[in-house]
CSV table of C-alpha atoms in Angstrom, one decimal:
chain,number,residue,atom,x,y,z
A,1,UNK,CA,85.3,129.3,80.6
A,2,UNK,CA,82.4,131.0,81.9
A,3,UNK,CA,82.7,131.1,85.8
A,4,UNK,CA,80.0,129.1,88.0
A,5,UNK,CA,77.8,131.5,89.8
A,6,UNK,CA,75.8,129.8,92.7
A,7,UNK,CA,72.3,130.7,93.6
A,8,UNK,CA,72.7,130.9,97.9
A,9,UNK,CA,69.2,129.9,98.0
A,10,UNK,CA,69.7,126.9,96.3
A,11,UNK,CA,71.9,125.4,99.2
A,12,UNK,CA,68.9,125.2,101.5
A,13,UNK,CA,66.2,124.5,98.5
A,14,UNK,CA,68.2,120.7,98.1
A,15,UNK,CA,67.2,119.8,101.9
A,16,UNK,CA,63.7,121.4,101.2
A,17,UNK,CA,63.0,118.5,98.5
A,18,UNK,CA,62.3,121.2,95.9
A,19,UNK,CA,65.0,119.2,93.5
A,20,UNK,CA,64.9,115.8,92.0
A,21,UNK,CA,68.2,116.5,89.7
A,22,UNK,CA,67.8,113.0,88.1
A,23,UNK,CA,64.3,113.5,87.0
A,24,UNK,CA,62.9,117.1,87.0
A,25,UNK,CA,63.4,118.8,84.0
A,26,UNK,CA,65.9,121.4,83.6
A,27,UNK,CA,65.8,124.4,81.8
A,28,UNK,CA,68.0,127.5,80.7
A,29,UNK,CA,66.7,130.7,81.1
A,30,UNK,CA,68.7,133.7,79.6
A,31,UNK,CA,68.6,137.7,80.7
A,32,UNK,CA,71.0,140.4,79.8
A,33,UNK,CA,73.9,141.1,81.9
A,34,UNK,CA,72.2,144.2,83.5
A,35,UNK,CA,69.4,142.0,84.8
A,36,UNK,CA,72.2,138.8,85.6
A,37,UNK,CA,70.8,137.2,89.0
A,38,UNK,CA,71.9,138.4,92.3
A,39,UNK,CA,73.0,134.9,93.9
A,40,UNK,CA,72.4,136.1,97.2
A,41,UNK,CA,69.3,137.7,96.5
A,42,UNK,CA,67.4,135.9,93.7
A,43,UNK,CA,65.8,132.3,94.5
A,44,UNK,CA,63.4,131.9,91.6
A,45,UNK,CA,62.3,132.4,87.8
A,46,UNK,CA,60.2,135.3,88.9
A,47,UNK,CA,63.0,136.9,90.6
A,48,UNK,CA,65.1,137.5,87.2
A,49,UNK,CA,64.1,139.6,84.5
A,50,UNK,CA,64.2,137.4,81.3
A,51,UNK,CA,64.8,138.0,77.7
A,52,UNK,CA,61.9,137.5,75.2
A,53,UNK,CA,62.3,134.1,73.7
A,54,UNK,CA,60.7,134.5,70.4
A,55,UNK,CA,62.4,132.9,67.6
A,56,UNK,CA,64.6,130.8,69.9
A,57,UNK,CA,64.4,126.8,70.0
A,58,UNK,CA,64.0,124.8,73.2
A,59,UNK,CA,66.0,126.0,76.2
A,60,UNK,CA,65.2,122.2,78.0
A,61,UNK,CA,68.2,120.3,79.0
A,62,UNK,CA,68.7,116.6,78.9
A,63,UNK,CA,70.0,115.4,82.1
A,64,UNK,CA,72.7,112.7,81.8
A,65,UNK,CA,73.0,111.6,85.1
A,66,UNK,CA,72.8,112.7,88.8
A,67,UNK,CA,74.7,110.1,91.4
A,68,UNK,CA,77.4,110.0,93.8
A,69,UNK,CA,80.5,108.1,93.9
A,70,UNK,CA,82.6,107.9,97.1
A,71,UNK,CA,80.6,111.0,98.8
A,72,UNK,CA,81.1,113.0,95.2
A,73,UNK,CA,77.7,114.1,93.9
A,74,UNK,CA,78.0,115.1,90.1
A,75,UNK,CA,75.0,116.5,87.8
A,76,UNK,CA,75.9,115.8,84.3
A,77,UNK,CA,73.8,117.4,81.8
A,78,UNK,CA,74.1,116.8,77.8
A,79,UNK,CA,75.5,120.1,75.7
A,80,UNK,CA,72.2,122.2,74.3
A,81,UNK,CA,72.3,123.9,70.9
A,82,UNK,CA,69.8,126.7,70.7
A,83,UNK,CA,68.8,127.5,67.4
A,84,UNK,CA,67.5,131.0,66.2
A,85,UNK,CA,64.6,131.3,63.4
A,86,UNK,CA,64.4,135.2,64.0
A,87,UNK,CA,66.8,138.0,65.3
A,88,UNK,CA,67.1,137.6,68.7
A,89,UNK,CA,66.7,139.7,71.8
A,90,UNK,CA,70.2,140.8,73.6
A,91,UNK,CA,71.3,138.6,76.4
A,92,UNK,CA,74.5,138.2,78.3
A,93,UNK,CA,73.7,135.2,80.8
A,94,UNK,CA,72.2,131.5,81.3
A,95,UNK,CA,70.5,130.6,84.3
A,96,UNK,CA,69.8,127.2,85.4
A,97,UNK,CA,66.6,126.2,86.8
A,98,UNK,CA,64.2,124.0,87.4
A,99,UNK,CA,61.3,123.5,85.5
A,100,UNK,CA,59.3,120.9,87.4
A,101,UNK,CA,59.1,122.5,90.9
A,102,UNK,CA,56.3,124.7,90.6
A,103,UNK,CA,58.1,128.0,91.9
A,104,UNK,CA,60.9,127.4,89.1
A,105,UNK,CA,63.8,127.5,91.9
A,106,UNK,CA,67.0,128.7,90.2
A,107,UNK,CA,70.3,126.3,90.5
A,108,UNK,CA,73.4,128.4,89.3
A,109,UNK,CA,74.2,130.9,86.0
A,110,UNK,CA,76.9,131.8,83.9
A,111,UNK,CA,77.6,134.9,82.0
A,112,UNK,CA,79.2,136.0,78.7
A,113,UNK,CA,82.1,138.7,78.6
A,114,UNK,CA,79.6,140.9,77.2
A,115,UNK,CA,76.1,140.7,75.9
A,116,UNK,CA,75.2,138.9,72.5
A,117,UNK,CA,73.7,141.5,70.6
A,118,UNK,CA,73.7,139.6,67.0
A,119,UNK,CA,72.0,136.2,67.2
A,120,UNK,CA,69.8,136.3,64.3
A,121,UNK,CA,67.8,133.7,62.1
A,122,UNK,CA,70.2,130.8,61.3
A,123,UNK,CA,72.5,131.1,64.4
A,124,UNK,CA,73.2,129.0,66.9
A,125,UNK,CA,74.1,129.0,70.7
A,126,UNK,CA,75.9,125.7,72.1
A,127,UNK,CA,75.9,125.9,75.9
A,128,UNK,CA,78.9,123.3,76.8
A,129,UNK,CA,79.3,121.8,79.9
A,130,UNK,CA,81.8,119.1,81.3
A,131,UNK,CA,80.7,115.4,80.4
A,132,UNK,CA,82.7,114.7,83.5
A,133,UNK,CA,82.4,116.9,86.4
A,134,UNK,CA,79.2,118.3,85.1
A,135,UNK,CA,77.6,121.5,85.7
A,136,UNK,CA,77.9,121.1,89.5
A,137,UNK,CA,79.2,118.5,92.2
A,138,UNK,CA,78.6,118.5,95.7
A,139,UNK,CA,80.9,116.7,98.4
B,1,UNK,CA,59.5,99.4,66.9
B,2,UNK,CA,60.1,98.3,70.2
B,3,UNK,CA,62.2,101.2,71.7
B,4,UNK,CA,62.2,104.9,70.8
B,5,UNK,CA,65.5,106.8,70.7
B,6,UNK,CA,66.0,110.5,71.1
B,7,UNK,CA,68.9,112.4,69.8
B,8,UNK,CA,69.5,115.5,71.3
B,9,UNK,CA,70.3,118.4,69.6
B,10,UNK,CA,68.7,116.9,66.1
B,11,UNK,CA,65.3,117.2,65.0
B,12,UNK,CA,64.8,113.4,64.9
B,13,UNK,CA,63.9,110.1,66.7
B,14,UNK,CA,64.9,106.6,66.4
B,15,UNK,CA,63.7,103.0,67.0
B,16,UNK,CA,65.3,100.1,67.4
B,17,UNK,CA,63.5,97.0,66.0
B,18,UNK,CA,65.1,93.8,67.8
B,19,UNK,CA,63.3,91.5,65.3
B,20,UNK,CA,65.3,93.3,62.0
B,21,UNK,CA,68.0,94.1,64.4
B,22,UNK,CA,67.9,97.4,62.9
B,23,UNK,CA,67.5,101.3,63.9
B,24,UNK,CA,65.5,103.7,62.1
B,25,UNK,CA,64.4,107.3,61.8
B,26,UNK,CA,60.7,107.6,62.3
B,27,UNK,CA,58.1,109.8,61.1
B,28,UNK,CA,56.2,111.6,63.5
B,29,UNK,CA,53.9,108.7,63.7
B,30,UNK,CA,56.8,106.5,64.8
B,31,UNK,CA,56.6,104.7,61.6
B,32,UNK,CA,60.0,103.7,60.0
B,33,UNK,CA,61.6,105.9,57.7
B,34,UNK,CA,65.2,105.1,57.0
B,35,UNK,CA,67.6,102.6,58.1
B,36,UNK,CA,70.9,104.0,59.9
B,37,UNK,CA,72.1,100.8,61.2
B,38,UNK,CA,71.9,97.3,61.0
B,39,UNK,CA,73.0,93.8,63.0
B,40,UNK,CA,71.9,96.0,66.2
B,41,UNK,CA,71.7,93.0,68.9
B,42,UNK,CA,70.8,95.1,71.7
B,43,UNK,CA,69.6,98.7,73.4
B,44,UNK,CA,73.0,99.8,74.1
B,45,UNK,CA,74.3,99.0,71.2
B,46,UNK,CA,71.1,100.5,69.5
B,47,UNK,CA,71.9,104.0,71.6
B,48,UNK,CA,75.5,104.0,70.5
B,49,UNK,CA,74.4,103.8,66.6
B,50,UNK,CA,72.0,106.6,67.3
B,51,UNK,CA,74.5,108.9,68.8
B,52,UNK,CA,77.3,108.2,66.3
B,53,UNK,CA,74.7,109.1,63.7
B,54,UNK,CA,73.8,112.3,65.5
B,55,UNK,CA,77.2,113.4,65.8
B,56,UNK,CA,77.4,113.1,62.0
B,57,UNK,CA,74.2,115.1,61.7
B,58,UNK,CA,75.3,117.9,64.2
B,59,UNK,CA,78.7,118.2,62.2
B,60,UNK,CA,77.2,118.4,58.9
B,61,UNK,CA,74.7,120.9,60.3
B,62,UNK,CA,77.6,122.9,61.8
B,63,UNK,CA,79.6,122.8,58.1
B,64,UNK,CA,76.3,123.7,56.4
B,65,UNK,CA,76.1,127.0,58.8
B,66,UNK,CA,79.6,127.7,58.3
B,67,UNK,CA,78.9,127.8,54.5
B,68,UNK,CA,75.6,130.1,54.7
B,69,UNK,CA,77.6,132.3,57.0
B,70,UNK,CA,75.4,131.9,59.9
B,71,UNK,CA,77.2,132.6,63.5
B,72,UNK,CA,77.6,130.3,65.9
B,73,UNK,CA,78.2,131.1,69.7
B,74,UNK,CA,79.3,129.3,72.5
B,75,UNK,CA,79.8,128.8,76.3
B,76,UNK,CA,82.1,127.0,78.2
B,77,UNK,CA,80.0,126.6,81.5
B,78,UNK,CA,82.5,125.9,84.6
B,79,UNK,CA,81.2,122.9,86.7
B,80,UNK,CA,80.3,124.4,90.4
B,81,UNK,CA,81.7,122.8,93.4
B,82,UNK,CA,79.5,122.9,96.3
B,83,UNK,CA,81.2,121.7,99.6
B,84,UNK,CA,79.7,120.8,102.9
B,85,UNK,CA,81.9,122.4,104.9
B,86,UNK,CA,81.9,121.2,108.2
B,87,UNK,CA,82.2,117.9,106.1
B,88,UNK,CA,85.5,119.0,104.6
B,89,UNK,CA,87.0,120.1,107.7
B,90,UNK,CA,86.1,117.3,109.7
B,91,UNK,CA,87.9,114.9,107.0
B,92,UNK,CA,91.1,117.1,107.4
B,93,UNK,CA,91.0,116.4,111.2
B,94,UNK,CA,90.5,112.7,110.9
B,95,UNK,CA,93.4,112.7,108.3
B,96,UNK,CA,95.7,114.9,109.9
B,97,UNK,CA,98.4,114.5,113.0
B,98,UNK,CA,96.2,115.8,115.5
B,99,UNK,CA,94.0,113.7,117.0
B,100,UNK,CA,91.2,114.4,119.7
B,101,UNK,CA,91.7,112.9,122.9
B,102,UNK,CA,89.1,112.2,125.4
């Protein structure tokens, strides 16, 4: 399992009204491991160096739910399968961000053990998240 | 077609027709293409029928990919646990043996 990495700015952003996790369009960005986000410094999409997405299908996420029970809020998203129609640039991290808020604030990121360098036309990448505990809980 | 249903991770959209009690795959202009389910009485059952169809599509798609030698990459994302530290500590005090004395 790829460990969760928190973007520090997110802790403040939720109190600044930057996120409506129930309705905003959440999206995955991708970087190489060499350009992985710095949790303490990076806050918006413009702070990270994304790969060239040419040949990749949509990285938009379908949000299942954002709600709370007994004071525990959970963000659940549907698994995402990204398809390639060409040779894809190397990547090693996936970064969750809010694609609705104008500044594209970052939320969290996960990394592979090493960069994927062999994704070619016909290949797929599945981003698999827990359908009970979601990608994130806040309590 | 009353209700449009999107099936994630497939290229398809579906529609539920309550008069015909059927779910159809749709062309781009939302015209019915092929019936995938019948005797569908309500929206929840329609969504369930679409998800069952989509699971079969994804499974066949993965098998097709394997046969063609395509690579399938996968990442299992650990859920993050964000806590309000003060709240957690307060709960610990409230449930512990130590009590605040006025």
